[in-house]
CSV table of C-alpha atoms and ligand atoms in Angstrom, one decimal:
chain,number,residue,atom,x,y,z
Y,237,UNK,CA,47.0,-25.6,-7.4
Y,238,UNK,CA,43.5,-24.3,-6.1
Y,239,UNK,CA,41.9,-22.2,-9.4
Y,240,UNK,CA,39.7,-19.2,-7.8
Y,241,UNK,CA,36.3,-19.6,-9.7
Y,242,UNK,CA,34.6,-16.0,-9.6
Y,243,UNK,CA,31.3,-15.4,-7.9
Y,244,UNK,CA,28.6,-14.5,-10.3
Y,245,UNK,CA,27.2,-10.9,-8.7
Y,246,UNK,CA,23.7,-10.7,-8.8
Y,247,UNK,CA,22.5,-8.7,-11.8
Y,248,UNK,CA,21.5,-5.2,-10.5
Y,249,UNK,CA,18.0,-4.2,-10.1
Y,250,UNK,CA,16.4,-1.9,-13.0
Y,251,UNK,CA,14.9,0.4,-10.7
Y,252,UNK,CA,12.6,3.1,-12.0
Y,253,UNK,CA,12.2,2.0,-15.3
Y,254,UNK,CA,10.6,0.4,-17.8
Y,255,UNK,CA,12.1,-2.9,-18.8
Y,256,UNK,CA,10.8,-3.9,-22.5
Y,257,UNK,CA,9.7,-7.2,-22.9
Y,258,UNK,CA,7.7,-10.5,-21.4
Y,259,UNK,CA,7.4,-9.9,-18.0
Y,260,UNK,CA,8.5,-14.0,-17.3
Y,261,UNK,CA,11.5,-13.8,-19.0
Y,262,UNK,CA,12.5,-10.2,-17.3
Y,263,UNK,CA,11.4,-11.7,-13.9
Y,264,UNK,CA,13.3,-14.8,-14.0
Y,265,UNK,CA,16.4,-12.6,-14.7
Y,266,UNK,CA,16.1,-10.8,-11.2
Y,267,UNK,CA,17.7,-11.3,-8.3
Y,268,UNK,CA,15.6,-13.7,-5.7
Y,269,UNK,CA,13.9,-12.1,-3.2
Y,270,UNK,CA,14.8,-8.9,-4.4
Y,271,UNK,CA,11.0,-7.2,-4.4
Y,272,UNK,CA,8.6,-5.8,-1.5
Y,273,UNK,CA,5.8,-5.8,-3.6
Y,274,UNK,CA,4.5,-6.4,-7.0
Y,275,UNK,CA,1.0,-5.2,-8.2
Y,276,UNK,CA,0.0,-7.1,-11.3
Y,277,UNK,CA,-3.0,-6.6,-13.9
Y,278,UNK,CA,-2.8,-9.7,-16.2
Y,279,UNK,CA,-4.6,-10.2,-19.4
Y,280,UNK,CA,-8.2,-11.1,-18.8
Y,281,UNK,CA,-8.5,-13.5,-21.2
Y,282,UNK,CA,-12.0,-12.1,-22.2
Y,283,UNK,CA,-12.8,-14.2,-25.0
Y,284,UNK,CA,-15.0,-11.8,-26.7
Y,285,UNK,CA,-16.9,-13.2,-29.5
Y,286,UNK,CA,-17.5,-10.4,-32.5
Y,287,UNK,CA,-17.9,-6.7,-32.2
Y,288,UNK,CA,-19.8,-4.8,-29.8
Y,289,UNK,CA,-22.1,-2.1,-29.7
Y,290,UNK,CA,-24.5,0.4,-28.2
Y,291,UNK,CA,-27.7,1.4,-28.6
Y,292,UNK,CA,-26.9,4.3,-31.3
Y,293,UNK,CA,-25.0,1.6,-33.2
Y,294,UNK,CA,-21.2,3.4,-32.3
Y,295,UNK,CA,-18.9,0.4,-31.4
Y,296,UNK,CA,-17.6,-0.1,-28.0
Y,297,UNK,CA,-14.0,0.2,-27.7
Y,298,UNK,CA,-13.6,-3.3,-26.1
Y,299,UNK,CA,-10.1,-5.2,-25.1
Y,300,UNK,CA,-10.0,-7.3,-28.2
Y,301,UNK,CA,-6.0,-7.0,-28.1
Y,302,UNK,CA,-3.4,-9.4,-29.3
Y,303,UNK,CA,-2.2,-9.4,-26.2
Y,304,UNK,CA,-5.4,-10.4,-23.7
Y,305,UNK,CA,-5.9,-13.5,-26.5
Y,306,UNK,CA,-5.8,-17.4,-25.3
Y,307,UNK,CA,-5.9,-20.4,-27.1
Y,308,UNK,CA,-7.7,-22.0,-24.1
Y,309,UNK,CA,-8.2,-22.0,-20.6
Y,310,UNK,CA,-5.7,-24.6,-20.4
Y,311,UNK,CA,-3.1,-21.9,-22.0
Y,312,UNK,CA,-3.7,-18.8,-19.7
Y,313,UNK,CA,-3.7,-21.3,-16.9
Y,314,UNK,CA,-0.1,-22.3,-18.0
Y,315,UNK,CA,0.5,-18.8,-18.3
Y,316,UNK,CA,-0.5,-17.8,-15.0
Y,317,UNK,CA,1.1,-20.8,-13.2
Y,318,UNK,CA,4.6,-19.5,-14.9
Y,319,UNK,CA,4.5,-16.0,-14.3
Y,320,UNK,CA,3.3,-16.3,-10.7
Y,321,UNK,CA,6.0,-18.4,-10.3
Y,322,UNK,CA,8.6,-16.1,-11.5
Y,323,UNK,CA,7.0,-13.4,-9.5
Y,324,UNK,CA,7.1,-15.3,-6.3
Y,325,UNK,CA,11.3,-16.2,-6.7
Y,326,UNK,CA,11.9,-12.2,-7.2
Y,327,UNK,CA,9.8,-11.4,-4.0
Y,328,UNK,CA,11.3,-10.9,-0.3
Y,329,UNK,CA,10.5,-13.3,2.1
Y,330,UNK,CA,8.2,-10.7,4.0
Y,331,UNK,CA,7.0,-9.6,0.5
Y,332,UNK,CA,3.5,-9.5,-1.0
Y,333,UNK,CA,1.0,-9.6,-4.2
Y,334,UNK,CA,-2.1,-8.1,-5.7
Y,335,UNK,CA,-3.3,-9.4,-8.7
Y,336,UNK,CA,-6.2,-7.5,-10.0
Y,337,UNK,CA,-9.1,-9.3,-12.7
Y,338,UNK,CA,-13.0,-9.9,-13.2
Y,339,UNK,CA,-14.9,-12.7,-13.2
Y,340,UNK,CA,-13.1,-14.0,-16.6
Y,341,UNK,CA,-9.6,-14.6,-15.0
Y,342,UNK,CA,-9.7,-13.9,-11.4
Y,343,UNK,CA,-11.4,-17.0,-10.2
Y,344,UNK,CA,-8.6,-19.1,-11.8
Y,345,UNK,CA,-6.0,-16.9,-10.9
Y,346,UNK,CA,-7.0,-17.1,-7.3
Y,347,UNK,CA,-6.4,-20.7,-7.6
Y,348,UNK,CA,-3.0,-20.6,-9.3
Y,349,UNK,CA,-2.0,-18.4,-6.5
Y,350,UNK,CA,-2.9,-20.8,-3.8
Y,351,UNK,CA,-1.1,-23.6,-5.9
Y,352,UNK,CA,2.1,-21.6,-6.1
Y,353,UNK,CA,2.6,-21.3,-2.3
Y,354,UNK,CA,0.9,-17.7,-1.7
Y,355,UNK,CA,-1.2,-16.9,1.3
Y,356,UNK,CA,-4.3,-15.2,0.4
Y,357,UNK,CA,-4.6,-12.3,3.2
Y,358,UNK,CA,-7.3,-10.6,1.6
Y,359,UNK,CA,-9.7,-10.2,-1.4
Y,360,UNK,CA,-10.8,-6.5,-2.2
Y,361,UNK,CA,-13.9,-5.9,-4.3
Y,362,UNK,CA,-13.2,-2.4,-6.6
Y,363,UNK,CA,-17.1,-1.2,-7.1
Y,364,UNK,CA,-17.3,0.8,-9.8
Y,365,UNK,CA,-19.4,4.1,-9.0
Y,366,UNK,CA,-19.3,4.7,-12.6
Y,367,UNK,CA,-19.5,1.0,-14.4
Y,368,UNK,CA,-19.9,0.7,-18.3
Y,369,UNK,CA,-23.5,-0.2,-18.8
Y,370,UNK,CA,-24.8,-3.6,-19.8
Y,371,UNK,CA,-25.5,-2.8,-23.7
Y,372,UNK,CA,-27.4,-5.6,-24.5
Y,373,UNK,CA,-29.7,-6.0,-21.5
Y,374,UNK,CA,-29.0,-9.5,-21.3
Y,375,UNK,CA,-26.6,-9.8,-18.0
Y,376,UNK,CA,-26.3,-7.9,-15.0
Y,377,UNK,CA,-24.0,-4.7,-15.1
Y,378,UNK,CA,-20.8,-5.6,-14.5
Y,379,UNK,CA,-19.5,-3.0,-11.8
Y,380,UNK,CA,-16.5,-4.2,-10.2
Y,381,UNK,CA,-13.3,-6.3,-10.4
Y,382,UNK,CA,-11.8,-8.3,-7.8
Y,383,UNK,CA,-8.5,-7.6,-6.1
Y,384,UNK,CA,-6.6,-11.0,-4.6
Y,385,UNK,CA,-3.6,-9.5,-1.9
Y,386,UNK,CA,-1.6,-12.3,-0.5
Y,387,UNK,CA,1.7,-12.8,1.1
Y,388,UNK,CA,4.6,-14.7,-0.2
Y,389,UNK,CA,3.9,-18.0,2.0
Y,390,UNK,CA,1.8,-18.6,5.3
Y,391,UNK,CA,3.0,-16.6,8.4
Y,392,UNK,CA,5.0,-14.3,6.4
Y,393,UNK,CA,5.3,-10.3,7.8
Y,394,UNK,CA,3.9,-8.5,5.4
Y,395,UNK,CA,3.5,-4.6,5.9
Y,396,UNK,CA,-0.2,-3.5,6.4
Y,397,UNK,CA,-0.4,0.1,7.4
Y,398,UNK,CA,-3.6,-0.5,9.2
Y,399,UNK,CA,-3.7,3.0,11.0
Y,400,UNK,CA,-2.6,4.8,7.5
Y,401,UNK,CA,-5.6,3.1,5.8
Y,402,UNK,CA,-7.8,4.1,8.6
Y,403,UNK,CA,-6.7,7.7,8.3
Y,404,UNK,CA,-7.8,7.6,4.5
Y,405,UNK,CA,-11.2,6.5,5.5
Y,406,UNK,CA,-12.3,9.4,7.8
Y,407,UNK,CA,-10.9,7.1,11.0
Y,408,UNK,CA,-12.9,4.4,10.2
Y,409,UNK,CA,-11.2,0.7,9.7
Y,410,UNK,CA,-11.0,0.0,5.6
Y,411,UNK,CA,-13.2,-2.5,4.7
Y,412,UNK,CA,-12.2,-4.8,1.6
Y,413,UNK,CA,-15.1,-3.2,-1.0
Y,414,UNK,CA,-13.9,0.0,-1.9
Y,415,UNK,CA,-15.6,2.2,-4.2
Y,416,UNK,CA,-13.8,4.4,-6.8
Y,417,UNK,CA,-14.7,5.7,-10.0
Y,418,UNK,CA,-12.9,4.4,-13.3
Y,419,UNK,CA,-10.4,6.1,-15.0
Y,420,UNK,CA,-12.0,9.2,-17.1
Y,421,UNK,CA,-11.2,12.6,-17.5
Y,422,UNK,CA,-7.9,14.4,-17.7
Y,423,UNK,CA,-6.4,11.1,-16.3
Y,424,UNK,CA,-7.0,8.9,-18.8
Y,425,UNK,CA,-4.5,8.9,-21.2
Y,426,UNK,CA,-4.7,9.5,-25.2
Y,427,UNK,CA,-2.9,9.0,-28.1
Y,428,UNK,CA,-1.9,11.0,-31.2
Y,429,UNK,CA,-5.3,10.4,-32.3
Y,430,UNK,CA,-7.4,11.4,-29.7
Y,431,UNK,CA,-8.3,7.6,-28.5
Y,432,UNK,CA,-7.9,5.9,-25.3
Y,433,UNK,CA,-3.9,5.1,-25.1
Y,434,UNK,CA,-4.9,1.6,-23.3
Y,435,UNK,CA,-8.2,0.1,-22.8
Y,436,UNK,CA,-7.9,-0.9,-19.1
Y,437,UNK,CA,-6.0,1.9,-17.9
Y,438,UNK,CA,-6.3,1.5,-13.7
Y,439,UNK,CA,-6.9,4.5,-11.3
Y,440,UNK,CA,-4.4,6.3,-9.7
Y,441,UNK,CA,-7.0,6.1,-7.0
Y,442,UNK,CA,-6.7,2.5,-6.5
Y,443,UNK,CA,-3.1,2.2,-6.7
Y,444,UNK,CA,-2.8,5.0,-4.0
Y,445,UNK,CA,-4.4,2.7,-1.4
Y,446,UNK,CA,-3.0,-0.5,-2.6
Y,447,UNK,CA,0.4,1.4,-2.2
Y,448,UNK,CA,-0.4,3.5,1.1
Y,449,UNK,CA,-1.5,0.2,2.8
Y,450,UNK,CA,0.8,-2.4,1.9
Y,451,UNK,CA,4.3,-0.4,1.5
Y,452,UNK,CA,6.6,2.0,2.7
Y,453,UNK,CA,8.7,4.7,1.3
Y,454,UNK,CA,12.1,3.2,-0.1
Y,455,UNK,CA,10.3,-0.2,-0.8
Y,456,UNK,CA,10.5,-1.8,-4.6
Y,457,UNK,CA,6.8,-2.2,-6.1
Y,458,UNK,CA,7.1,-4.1,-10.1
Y,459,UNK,CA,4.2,-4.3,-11.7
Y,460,UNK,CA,4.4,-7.4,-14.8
Y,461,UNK,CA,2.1,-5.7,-16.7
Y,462,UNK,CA,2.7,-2.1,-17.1
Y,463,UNK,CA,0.3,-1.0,-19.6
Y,464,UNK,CA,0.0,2.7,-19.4
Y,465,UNK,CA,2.3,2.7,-15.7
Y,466,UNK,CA,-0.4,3.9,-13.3
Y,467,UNK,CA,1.8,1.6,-10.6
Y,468,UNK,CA,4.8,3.5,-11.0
Y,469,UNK,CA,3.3,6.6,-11.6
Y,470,UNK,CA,1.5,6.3,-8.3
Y,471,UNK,CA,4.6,4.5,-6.7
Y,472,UNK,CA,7.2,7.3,-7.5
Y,473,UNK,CA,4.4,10.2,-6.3
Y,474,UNK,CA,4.9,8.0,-3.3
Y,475,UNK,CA,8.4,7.9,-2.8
Y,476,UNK,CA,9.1,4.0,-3.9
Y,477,UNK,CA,11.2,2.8,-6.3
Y,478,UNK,CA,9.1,1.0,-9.2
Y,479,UNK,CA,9.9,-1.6,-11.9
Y,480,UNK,CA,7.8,-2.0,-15.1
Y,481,UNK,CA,7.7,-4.9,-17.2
Y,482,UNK,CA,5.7,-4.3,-20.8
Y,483,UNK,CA,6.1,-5.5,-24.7
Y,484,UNK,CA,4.1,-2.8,-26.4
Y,485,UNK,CA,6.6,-0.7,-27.4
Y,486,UNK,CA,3.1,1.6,-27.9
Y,487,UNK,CA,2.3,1.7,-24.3
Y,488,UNK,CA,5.7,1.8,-22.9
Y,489,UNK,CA,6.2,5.2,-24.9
Y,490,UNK,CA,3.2,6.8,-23.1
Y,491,UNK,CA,4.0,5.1,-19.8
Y,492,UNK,CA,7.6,6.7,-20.2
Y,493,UNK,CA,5.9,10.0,-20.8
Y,494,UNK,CA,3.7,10.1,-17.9
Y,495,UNK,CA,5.9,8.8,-15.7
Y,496,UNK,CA,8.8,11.8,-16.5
Y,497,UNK,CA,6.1,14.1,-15.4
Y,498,UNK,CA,5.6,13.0,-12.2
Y,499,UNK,CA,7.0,14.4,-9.2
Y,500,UNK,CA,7.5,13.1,-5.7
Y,501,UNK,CA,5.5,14.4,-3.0
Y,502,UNK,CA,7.8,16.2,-0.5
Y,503,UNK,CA,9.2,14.0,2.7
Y,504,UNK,CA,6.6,15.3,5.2
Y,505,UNK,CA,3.7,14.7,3.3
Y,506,UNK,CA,4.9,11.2,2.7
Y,507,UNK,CA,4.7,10.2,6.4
Y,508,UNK,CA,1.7,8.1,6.8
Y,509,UNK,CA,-0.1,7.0,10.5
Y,510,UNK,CA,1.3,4.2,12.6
Y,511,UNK,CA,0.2,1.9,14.5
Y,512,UNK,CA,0.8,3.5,17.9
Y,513,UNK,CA,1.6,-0.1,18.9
Y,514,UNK,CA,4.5,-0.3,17.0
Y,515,UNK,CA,6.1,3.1,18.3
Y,516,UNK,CA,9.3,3.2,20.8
Y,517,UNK,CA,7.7,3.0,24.2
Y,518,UNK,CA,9.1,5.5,25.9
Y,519,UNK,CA,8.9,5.5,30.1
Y,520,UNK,CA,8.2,8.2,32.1
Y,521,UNK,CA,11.3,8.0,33.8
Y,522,UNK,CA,13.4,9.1,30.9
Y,523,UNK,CA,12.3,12.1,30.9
Y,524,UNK,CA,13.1,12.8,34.6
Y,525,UNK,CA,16.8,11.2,33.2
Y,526,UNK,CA,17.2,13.6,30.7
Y,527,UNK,CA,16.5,16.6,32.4
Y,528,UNK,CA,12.8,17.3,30.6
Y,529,UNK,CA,11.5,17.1,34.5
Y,530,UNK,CA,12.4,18.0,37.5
Y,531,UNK,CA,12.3,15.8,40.6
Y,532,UNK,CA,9.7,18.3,42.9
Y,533,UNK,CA,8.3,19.7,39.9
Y,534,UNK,CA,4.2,19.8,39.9
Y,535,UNK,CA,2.1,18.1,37.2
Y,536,UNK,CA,-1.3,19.7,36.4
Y,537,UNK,CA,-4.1,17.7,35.8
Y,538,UNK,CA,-5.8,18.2,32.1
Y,539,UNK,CA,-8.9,18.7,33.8
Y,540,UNK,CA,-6.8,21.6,36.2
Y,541,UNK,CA,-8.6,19.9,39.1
Y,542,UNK,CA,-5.7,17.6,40.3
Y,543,UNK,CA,-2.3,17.9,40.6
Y,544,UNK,CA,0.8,16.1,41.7
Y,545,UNK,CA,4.5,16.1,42.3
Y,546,UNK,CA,7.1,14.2,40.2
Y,547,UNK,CA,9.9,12.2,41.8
Y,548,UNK,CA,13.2,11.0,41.1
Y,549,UNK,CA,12.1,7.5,40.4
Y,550,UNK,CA,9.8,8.5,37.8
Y,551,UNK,CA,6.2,8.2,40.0
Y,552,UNK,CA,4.4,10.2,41.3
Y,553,UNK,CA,2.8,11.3,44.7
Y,554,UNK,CA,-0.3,12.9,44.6
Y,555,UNK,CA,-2.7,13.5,47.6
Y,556,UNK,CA,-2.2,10.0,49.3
Y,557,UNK,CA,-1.2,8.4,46.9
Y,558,UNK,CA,1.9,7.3,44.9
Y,559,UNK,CA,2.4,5.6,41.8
Y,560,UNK,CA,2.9,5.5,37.9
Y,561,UNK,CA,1.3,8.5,35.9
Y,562,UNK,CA,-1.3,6.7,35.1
Y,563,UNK,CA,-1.9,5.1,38.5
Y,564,UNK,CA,-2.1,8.1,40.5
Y,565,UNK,CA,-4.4,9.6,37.6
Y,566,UNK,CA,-6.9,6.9,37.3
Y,567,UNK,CA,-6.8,7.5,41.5
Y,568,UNK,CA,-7.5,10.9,41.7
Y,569,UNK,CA,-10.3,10.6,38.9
Y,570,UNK,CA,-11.8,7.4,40.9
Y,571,UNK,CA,-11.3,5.9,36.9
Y,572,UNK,CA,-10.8,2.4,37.0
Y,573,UNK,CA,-7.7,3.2,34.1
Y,574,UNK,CA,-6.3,6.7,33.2
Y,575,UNK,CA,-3.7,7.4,30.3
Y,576,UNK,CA,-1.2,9.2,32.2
Y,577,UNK,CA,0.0,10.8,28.9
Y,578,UNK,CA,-2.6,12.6,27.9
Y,579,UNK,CA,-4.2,13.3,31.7
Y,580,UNK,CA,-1.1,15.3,33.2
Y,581,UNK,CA,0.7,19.0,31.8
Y,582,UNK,CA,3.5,20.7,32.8
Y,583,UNK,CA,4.1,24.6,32.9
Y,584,UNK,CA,6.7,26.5,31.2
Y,585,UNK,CA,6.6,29.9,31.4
Y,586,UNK,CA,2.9,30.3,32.5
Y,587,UNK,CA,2.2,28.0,30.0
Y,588,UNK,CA,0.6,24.4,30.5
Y,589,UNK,CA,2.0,21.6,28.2
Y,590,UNK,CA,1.1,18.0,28.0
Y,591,UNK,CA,4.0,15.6,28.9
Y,592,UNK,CA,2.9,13.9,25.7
Y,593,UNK,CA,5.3,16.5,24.2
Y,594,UNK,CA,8.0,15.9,25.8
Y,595,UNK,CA,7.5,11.8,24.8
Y,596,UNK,CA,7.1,12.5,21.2
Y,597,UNK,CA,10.3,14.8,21.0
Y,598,UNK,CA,12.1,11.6,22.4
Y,599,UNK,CA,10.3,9.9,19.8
Y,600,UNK,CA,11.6,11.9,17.0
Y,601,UNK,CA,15.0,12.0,18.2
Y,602,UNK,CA,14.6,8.0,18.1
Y,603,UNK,CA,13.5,8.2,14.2
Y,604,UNK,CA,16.1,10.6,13.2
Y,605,UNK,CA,18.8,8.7,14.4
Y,606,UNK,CA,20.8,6.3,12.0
Y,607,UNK,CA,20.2,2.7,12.1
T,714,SAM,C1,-4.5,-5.2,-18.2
T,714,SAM,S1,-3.2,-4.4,-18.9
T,714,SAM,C2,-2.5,-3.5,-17.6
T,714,SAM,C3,-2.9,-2.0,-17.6
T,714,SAM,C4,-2.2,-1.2,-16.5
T,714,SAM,N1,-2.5,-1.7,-15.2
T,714,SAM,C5,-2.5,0.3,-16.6
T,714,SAM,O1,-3.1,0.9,-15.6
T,714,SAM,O2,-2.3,0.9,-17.6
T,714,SAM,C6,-2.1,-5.7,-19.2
T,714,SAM,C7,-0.8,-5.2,-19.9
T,714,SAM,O3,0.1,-6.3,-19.9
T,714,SAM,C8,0.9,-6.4,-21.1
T,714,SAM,N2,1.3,-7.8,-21.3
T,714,SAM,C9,0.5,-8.8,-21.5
T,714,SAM,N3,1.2,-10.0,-21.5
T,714,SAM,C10,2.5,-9.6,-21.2
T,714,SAM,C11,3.7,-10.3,-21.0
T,714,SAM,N4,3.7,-11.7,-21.1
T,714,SAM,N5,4.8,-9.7,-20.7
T,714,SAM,C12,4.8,-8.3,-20.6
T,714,SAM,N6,3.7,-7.6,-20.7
T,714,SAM,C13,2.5,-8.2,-21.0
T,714,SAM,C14,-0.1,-5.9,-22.2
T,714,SAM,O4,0.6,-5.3,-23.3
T,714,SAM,C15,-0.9,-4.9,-21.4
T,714,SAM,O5,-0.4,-3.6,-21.6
């Protein structure tokens, strides 16, 4: 007799929260290709040497913690090439990275990433508007860190909201050095005593774009090394589901905090720009199909100096000439090309509309309707 042997089901997902301990053990407990997007900010491996001060003498609160030591580069390289391994397994085949770290880690980590099958799509440079000075004078300011984004392997279809991204910069194309201040203020968190809660803290402002530009609402962003939780507190603002990996009990209490305070914008707001590439086309014929026009029915030029009349084929005929929308346009205008869509109205009750209306409502109707 046959004996049934039980599928294993995959272990669930911990979405939104905080999942205590080291982030390559947690990882290689997920399910395979389970994550759009992780956003990691690994130990630095500083390798400070002794304490550090300023000019008045008052000690700079410097990451000297347990947790950003190495034996050797040989160590955090081993420790890079694991976890990046255990992050790639967990991420979707379309899925991407940013690993964020200055000139003590990032070089090698950029390395590790190439070795472990990643496609590097882009580096970003944070600058710093408002850097730490140089205390000792004897090295150049050090006023940015270095942001590696790759996809899971070569050719992959990672999500870049390229028109989203745009809009943030005043309609011009992001370039890859953005400038944003460091964490200060009432965002930087503080502990019972008064003192920084973490000593690398990121800003929300950084995390927005990362997470504007390379996600979409629903998706699941994990971040390996929580810290304080700026990813998920930017991520659930934004309306994604977010996965934390940490082992300071210390900074997973203030992450848990801050993250219960944060609410969700509302559904609107969370729409971003699209490419207008990648919306439904929609031909001017359907809206002669569904009734929107009427075959006969006059089109007003935007200009009010042309017009033309629609017909039951979806062209148009207008002075001698027939044709598309935007045919007859560019015609009439002696333009060697003329978007249709924007160049002709309609009127409804004495008032003129653009048929571009009538094309987004179809639109909309398209977006709302169930997959
Ligand atoms: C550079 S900080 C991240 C700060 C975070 N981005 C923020 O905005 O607060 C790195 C964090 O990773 C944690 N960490 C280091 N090694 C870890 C490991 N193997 N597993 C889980 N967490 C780890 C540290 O405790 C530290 O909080």
């Amino acid at each position: 007799m046959k004996t049934m042997t039980k599928k294993k089901s995959a272990p669930a997902l911990p979405l939104n929260t905080i999942v205590d301990g080291d982030c390559i053990e947690v990882m290689n407990g997920l399910p395979e290709a389970s994550v759009d997007l992780i956003f990691a900010d690994p130990p630095y491996n500083l390798q400070l040497r002794g304490d550090l001060h300023r000019p008045d003498n008052s000690q700079v609160d410097a990451v000297d913690d347990a947790w950003d030591q190495f034996a050797s580069f040989a160590a955090y390289d081993r420790f890079t090439h694991d976890w990046l391994a255990a992050a790639r397994r967990i991420l979707k085949p379309n899925g991407a990275i940013w690993v964020i770290g200055s000139y003590h880690n990032i070089f090698r980590v950029g390395a590790a990433l190439q070795d472990a099958g990643f496609w590097v799509l882009n580096d970003v440079v944070w600058r710093k508007s408002n850097p730490m000075p140089n205390f000792r004078g004897k090295r150049l300011t050090n006023a940015h860190e270095t942001m590696i984004w790759a996809s899971k392997e070569e050719g992959a279809k990672y999500t870049f909201n390229y028109e989203a991204l745009k809009s943030l910069n005043d309609g011009i194309q992001m370039r890859s050095d953005w400038v944003l201040p460091i964490c200060t203020g009432h965002e930087r968190l503080k502990d019972d005593n008064g003192d920084k809660a973490h000593p690398t803290q990121k800003p929300e402002s950084l995390l927005h774009r990362v997470l504007v530009g390379s996600t979409n609402p629903g998706d699941v962003v994990l971040d390996p090394f929580f810290g304080t939780g700026t990813t998920g507190a930017v991520a659930k603002m934004l309306g994604r589901d977010y996965i934390g990996i940490e082992r300071e009990a210390a900074y997973r209490k203030v992450a848990e905090k801050r993250l219960a305070n944060i609410r969700k914008y509302d559904r609107d707001a969370l729409q971003v720009s699209t490419s207008k590439r990648a919306e439904p086309r929609v031909p001017f014929g359907t809206l002669i199909e569904r009734g929107m026009l009427r075959p006969g029915e006059e089109l007003y030029s935007m200009n009010k100096r042309h017009k033309a009349k629609v017909r039951a084929d979806g062209t148009l005929i207008g002075g001698d000439v027939k044709g598309s929308i935007h045919q007859v346009g560019a015609h009439l205008e002696g333009a060697p090309s003329c978007n249709g869509w924007t160049y002709w109205c309609f009127r409804r009750e004495g008032k003129t509309v653009p048929i571009d209306v009538l094309r987004q409502q179809i639109r909309s109707e398209m977006e709302e309707r169930p997959n």
